[in-house]
PDB file of C-alpha atoms and ligand atoms in Angstrom:
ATOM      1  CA  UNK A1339       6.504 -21.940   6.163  1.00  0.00           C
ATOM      2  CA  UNK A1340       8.713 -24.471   7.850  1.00  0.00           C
ATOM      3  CA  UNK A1341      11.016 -22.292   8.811  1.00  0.00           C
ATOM      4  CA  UNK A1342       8.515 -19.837   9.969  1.00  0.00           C
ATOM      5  CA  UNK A1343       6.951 -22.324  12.448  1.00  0.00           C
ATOM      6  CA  UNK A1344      10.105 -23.633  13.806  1.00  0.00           C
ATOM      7  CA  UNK A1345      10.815 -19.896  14.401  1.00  0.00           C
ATOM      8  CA  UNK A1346       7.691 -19.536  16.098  1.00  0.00           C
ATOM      9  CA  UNK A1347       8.307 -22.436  18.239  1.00  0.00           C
ATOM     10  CA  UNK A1348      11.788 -21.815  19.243  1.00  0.00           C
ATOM     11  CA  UNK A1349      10.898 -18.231  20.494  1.00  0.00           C
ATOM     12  CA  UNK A1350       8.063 -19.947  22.223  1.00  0.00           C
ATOM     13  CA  UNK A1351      10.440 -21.822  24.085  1.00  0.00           C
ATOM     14  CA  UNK A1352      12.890 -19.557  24.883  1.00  0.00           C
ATOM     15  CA  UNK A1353       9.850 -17.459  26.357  1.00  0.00           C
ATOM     16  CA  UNK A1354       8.976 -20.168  28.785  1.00  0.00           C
ATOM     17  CA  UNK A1355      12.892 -20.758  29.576  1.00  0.00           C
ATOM     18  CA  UNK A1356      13.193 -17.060  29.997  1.00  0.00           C
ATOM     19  CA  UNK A1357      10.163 -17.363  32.609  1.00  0.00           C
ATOM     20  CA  UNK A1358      10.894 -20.401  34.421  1.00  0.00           C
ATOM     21  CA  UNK A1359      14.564 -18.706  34.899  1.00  0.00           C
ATOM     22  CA  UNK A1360      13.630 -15.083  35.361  1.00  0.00           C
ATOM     23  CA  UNK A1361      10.960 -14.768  38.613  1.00  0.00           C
ATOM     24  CA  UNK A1362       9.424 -12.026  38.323  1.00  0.00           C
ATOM     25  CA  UNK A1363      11.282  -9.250  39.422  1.00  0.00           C
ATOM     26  CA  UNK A1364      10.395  -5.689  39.982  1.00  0.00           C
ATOM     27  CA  UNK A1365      10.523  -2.699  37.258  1.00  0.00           C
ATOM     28  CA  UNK A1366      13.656  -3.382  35.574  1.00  0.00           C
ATOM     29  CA  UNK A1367      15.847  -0.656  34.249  1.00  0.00           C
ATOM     30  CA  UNK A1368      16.241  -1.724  30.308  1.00  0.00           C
ATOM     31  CA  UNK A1369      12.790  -2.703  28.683  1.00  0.00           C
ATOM     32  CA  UNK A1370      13.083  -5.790  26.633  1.00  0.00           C
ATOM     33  CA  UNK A1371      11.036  -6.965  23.803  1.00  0.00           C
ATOM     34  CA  UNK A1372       9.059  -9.967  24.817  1.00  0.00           C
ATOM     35  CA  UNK A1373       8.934 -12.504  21.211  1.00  0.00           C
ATOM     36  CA  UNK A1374       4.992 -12.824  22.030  1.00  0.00           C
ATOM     37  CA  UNK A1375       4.475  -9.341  21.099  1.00  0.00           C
ATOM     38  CA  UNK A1376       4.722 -10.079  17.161  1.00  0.00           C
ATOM     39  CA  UNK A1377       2.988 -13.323  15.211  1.00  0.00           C
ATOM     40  CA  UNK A1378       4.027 -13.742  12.057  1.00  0.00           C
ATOM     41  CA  UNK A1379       1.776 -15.420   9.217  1.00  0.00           C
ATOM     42  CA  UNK A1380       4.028 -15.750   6.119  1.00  0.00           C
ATOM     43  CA  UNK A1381       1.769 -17.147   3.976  1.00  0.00           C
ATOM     44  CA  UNK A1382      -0.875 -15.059   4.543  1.00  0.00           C
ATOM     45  CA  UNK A1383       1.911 -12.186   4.728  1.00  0.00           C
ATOM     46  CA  UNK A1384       0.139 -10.776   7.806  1.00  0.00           C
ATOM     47  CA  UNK A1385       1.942  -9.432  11.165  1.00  0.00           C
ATOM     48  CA  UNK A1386       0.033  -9.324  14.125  1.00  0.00           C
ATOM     49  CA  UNK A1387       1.742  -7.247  17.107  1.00  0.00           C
ATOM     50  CA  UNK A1388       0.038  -7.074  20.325  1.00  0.00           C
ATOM     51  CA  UNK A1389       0.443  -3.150  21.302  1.00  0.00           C
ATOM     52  CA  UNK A1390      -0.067  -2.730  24.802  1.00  0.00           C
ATOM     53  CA  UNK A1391      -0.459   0.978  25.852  1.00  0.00           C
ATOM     54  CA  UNK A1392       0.672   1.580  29.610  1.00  0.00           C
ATOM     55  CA  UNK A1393       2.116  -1.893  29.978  1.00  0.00           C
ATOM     56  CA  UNK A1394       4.585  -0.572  32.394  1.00  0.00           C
ATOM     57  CA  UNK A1395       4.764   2.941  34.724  1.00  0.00           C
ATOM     58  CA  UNK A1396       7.193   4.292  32.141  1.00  0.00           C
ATOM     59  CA  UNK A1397       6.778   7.831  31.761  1.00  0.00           C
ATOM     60  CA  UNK A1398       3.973   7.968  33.983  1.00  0.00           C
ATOM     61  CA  UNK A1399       2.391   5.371  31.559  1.00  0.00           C
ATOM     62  CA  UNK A1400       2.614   7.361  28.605  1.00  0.00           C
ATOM     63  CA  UNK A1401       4.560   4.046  26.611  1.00  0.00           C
ATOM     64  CA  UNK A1402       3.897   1.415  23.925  1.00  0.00           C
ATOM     65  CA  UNK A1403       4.503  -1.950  25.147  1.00  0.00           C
ATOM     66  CA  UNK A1404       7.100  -0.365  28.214  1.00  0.00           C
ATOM     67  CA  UNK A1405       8.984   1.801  25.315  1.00  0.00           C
ATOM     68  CA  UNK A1406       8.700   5.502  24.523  1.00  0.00           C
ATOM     69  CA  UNK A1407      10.229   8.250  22.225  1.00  0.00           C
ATOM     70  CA  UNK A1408      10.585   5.856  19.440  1.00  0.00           C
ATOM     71  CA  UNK A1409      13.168   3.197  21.558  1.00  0.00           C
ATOM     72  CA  UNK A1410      10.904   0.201  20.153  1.00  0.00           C
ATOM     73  CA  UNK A1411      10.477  -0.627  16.109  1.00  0.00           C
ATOM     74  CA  UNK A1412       7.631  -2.799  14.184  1.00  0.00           C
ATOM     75  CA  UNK A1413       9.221  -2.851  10.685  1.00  0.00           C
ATOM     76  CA  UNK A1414       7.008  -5.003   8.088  1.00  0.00           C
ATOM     77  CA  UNK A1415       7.801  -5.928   4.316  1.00  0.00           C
ATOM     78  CA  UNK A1416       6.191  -3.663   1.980  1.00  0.00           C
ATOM     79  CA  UNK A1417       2.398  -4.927   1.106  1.00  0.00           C
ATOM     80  CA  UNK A1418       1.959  -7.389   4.014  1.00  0.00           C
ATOM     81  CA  UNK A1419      -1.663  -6.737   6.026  1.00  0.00           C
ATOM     82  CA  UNK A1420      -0.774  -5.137   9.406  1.00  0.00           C
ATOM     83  CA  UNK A1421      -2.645  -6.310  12.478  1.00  0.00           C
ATOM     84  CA  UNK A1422      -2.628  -4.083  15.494  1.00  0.00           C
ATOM     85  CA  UNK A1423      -4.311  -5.593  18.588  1.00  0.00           C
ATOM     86  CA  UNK A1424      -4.217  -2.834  20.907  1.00  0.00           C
ATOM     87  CA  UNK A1425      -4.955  -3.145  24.279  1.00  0.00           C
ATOM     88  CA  UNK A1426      -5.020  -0.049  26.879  1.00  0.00           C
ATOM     89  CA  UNK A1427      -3.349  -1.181  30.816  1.00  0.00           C
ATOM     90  CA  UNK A1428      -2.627   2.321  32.335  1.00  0.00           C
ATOM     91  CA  UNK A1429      -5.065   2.249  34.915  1.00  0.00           C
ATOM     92  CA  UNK A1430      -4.714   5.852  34.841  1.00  0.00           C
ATOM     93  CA  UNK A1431      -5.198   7.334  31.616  1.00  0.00           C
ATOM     94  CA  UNK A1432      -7.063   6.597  28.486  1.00  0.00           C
ATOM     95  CA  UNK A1433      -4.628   5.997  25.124  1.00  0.00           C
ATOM     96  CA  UNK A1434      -5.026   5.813  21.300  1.00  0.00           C
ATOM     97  CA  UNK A1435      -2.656   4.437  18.811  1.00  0.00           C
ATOM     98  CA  UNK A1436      -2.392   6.200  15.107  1.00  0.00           C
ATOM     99  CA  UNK A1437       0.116   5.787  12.249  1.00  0.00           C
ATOM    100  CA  UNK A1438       1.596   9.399  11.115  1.00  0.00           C
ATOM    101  CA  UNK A1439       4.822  10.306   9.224  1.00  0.00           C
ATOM    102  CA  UNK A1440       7.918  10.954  10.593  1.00  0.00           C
ATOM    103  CA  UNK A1441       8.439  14.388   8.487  1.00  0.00           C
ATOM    104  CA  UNK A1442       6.591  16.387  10.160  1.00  0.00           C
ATOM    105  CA  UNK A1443       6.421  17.712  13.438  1.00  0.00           C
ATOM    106  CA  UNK A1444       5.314  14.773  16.763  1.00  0.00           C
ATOM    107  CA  UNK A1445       1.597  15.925  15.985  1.00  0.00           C
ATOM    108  CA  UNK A1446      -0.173  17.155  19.361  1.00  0.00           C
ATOM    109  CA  UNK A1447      -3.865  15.289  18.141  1.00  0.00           C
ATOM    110  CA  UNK A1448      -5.563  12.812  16.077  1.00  0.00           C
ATOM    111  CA  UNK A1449      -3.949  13.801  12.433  1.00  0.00           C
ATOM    112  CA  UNK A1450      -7.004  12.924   9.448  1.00  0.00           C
ATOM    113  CA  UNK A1451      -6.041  11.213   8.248  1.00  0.00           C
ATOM    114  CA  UNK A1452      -3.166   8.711   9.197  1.00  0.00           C
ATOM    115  CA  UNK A1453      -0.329   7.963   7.323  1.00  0.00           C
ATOM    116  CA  UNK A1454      -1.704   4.525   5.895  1.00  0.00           C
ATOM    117  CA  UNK A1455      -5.277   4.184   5.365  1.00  0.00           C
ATOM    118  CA  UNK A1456      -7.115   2.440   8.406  1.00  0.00           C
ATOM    119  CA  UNK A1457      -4.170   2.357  10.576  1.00  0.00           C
ATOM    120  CA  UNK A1458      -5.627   4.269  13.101  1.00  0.00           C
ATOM    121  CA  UNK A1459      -7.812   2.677  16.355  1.00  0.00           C
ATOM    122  CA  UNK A1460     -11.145   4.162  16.812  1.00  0.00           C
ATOM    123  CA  UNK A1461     -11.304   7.172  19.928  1.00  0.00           C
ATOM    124  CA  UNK A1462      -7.941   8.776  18.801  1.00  0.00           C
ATOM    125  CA  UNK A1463      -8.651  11.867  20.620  1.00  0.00           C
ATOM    126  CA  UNK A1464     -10.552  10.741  23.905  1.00  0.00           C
ATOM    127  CA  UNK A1465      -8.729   7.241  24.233  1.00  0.00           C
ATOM    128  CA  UNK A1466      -9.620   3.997  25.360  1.00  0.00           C
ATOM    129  CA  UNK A1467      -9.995   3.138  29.122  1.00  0.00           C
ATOM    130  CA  UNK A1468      -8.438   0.898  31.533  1.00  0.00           C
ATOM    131  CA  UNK A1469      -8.398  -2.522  30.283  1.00  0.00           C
ATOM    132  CA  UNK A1470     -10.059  -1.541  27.383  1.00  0.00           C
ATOM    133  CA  UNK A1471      -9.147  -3.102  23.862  1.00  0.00           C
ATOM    134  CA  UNK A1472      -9.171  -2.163  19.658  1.00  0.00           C
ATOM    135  CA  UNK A1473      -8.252  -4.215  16.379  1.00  0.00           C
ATOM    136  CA  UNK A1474      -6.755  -2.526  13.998  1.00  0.00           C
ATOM    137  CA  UNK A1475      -6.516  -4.129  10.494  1.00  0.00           C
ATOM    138  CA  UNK A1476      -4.519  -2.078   7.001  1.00  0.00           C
ATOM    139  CA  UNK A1477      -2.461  -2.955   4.714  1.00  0.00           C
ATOM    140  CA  UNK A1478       1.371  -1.843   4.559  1.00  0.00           C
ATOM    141  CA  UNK A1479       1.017   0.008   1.097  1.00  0.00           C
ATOM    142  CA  UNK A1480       3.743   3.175   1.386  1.00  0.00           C
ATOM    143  CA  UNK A1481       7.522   1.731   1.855  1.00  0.00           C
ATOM    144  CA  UNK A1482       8.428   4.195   4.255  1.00  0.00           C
ATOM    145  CA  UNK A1483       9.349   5.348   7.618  1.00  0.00           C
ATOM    146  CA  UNK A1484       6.147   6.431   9.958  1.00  0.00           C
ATOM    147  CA  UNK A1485       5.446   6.833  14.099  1.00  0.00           C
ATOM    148  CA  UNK A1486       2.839   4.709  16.005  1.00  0.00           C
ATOM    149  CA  UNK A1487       1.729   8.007  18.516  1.00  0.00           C
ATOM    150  CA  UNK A1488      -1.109   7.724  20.893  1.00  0.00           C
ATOM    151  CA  UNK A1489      -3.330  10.725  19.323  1.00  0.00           C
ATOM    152  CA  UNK A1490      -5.119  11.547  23.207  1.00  0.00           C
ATOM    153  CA  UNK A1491      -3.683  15.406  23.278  1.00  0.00           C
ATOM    154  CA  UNK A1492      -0.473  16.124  24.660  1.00  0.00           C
ATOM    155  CA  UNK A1493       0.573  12.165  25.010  1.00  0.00           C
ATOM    156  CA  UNK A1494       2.805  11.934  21.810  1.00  0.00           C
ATOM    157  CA  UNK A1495       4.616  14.860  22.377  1.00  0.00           C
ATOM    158  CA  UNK A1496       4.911  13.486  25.852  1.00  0.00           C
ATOM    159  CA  UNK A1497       7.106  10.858  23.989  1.00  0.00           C
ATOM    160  CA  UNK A1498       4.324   8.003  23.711  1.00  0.00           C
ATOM    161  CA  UNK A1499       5.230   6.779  20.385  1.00  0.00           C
ATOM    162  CA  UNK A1500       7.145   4.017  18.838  1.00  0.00           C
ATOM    163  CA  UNK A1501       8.732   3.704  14.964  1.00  0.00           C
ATOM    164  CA  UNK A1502       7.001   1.840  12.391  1.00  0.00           C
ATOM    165  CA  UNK A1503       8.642   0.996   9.215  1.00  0.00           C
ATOM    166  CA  UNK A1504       7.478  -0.378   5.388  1.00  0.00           C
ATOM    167  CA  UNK A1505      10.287  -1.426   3.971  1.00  0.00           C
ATOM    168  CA  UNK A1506      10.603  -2.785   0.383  1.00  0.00           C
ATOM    169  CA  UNK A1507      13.766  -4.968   1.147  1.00  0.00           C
ATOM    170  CA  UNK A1508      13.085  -7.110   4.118  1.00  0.00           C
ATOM    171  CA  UNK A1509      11.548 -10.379   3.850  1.00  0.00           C
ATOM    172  CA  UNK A1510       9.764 -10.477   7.236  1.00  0.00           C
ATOM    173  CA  UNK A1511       8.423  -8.809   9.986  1.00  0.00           C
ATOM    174  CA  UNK A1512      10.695  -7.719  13.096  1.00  0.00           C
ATOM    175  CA  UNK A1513      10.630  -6.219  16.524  1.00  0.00           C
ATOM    176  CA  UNK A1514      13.835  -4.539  17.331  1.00  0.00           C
ATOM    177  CA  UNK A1515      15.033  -1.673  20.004  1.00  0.00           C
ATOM    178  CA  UNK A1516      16.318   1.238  19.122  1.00  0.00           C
ATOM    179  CA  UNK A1517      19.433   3.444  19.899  1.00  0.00           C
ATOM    180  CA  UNK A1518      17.444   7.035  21.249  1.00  0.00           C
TER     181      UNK A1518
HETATM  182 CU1  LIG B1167      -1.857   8.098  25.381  1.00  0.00          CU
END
């Protein structure tokens, strides 16, 4: 737990450094995976990630947290709760977020039901609006490798998804990029 908060703290830090030292610039090239994004709760075993659809104009919008086609990975320890505060920014276009499996096909809807029970926001198939937010609360229950894909029609084959992972051999939760 020490550990855990130190970690916390440190990336809290380095966050401000990384401000105070980076203005803000214009749309850069490479996405980058801001530490903010995931809050870890070891003793409660719960991960919080804060996933943003639209953040950036990325494929006309159609991205999870400025990362598409599966560049961006949550992976979580096998049995932890999974919290999934989703919040929609594309000013443009209305967005869902639902776990599915990998195996099959990038679905081109809502898929009933998800992969994990509950891991799904409500609206899969219209989508939530501009500025418009959903908590999403399951538990990690199937070790296993699964998509996060916006379920509005058309936007996960579009490439608006991101990989999710259960595993049964890590000890903690991670956000990591991903070779395409
Ligand atoms: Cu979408």
């Amino acid at each position: 737990m020490i550990k855990s908060s130190a970690f916390v703290a440190a990336c809290m830090l380095s966050a401000q450094l990384c401000a105070a030292q980076n203005p803000p610039a214009p749309a850069k090239q490479s996405p980058a995976i801001d530490c903010t994004w995931l809050t870890v709760d070891t003793t409660a075993k719960t991960a919080t990630f804060q996933l943003t659809s639209g953040l950036t104009q990325l494929n006309g919008g159609l991205n999870f947290n400025g990362f598409n086609d599966g560049k961006l990975t949550l992976t979580v320890p096998t049995s932890w709760t999974v919290v999934l505060r989703f919040t929609n920014k594309d000013a443009n276009l209305p967005h869902s977020a639902e776990v599915v499996d990998t195996t099959k096909p990038m679905p081109a809807g809502p898929v009933d039901p998800p992969a994990i029970p509950r891991a799904m926001t409500t609206r899969l198939m219209q989508g939530h609006g501009a500025g418009e937010s959903d908590s999403v609360r399951f538990v990690a229950t199937k070790p296993g490798s699964y998509l996060i894909f916006c379920a509005v029609p058309g936007h996960g084959l579009a490439g608006m998804w991101i990989r999710f992972k259960v595993s049964p051999t890590e000890k903690r939760p991670t956000l990591t990029t991903t070779a395409s």
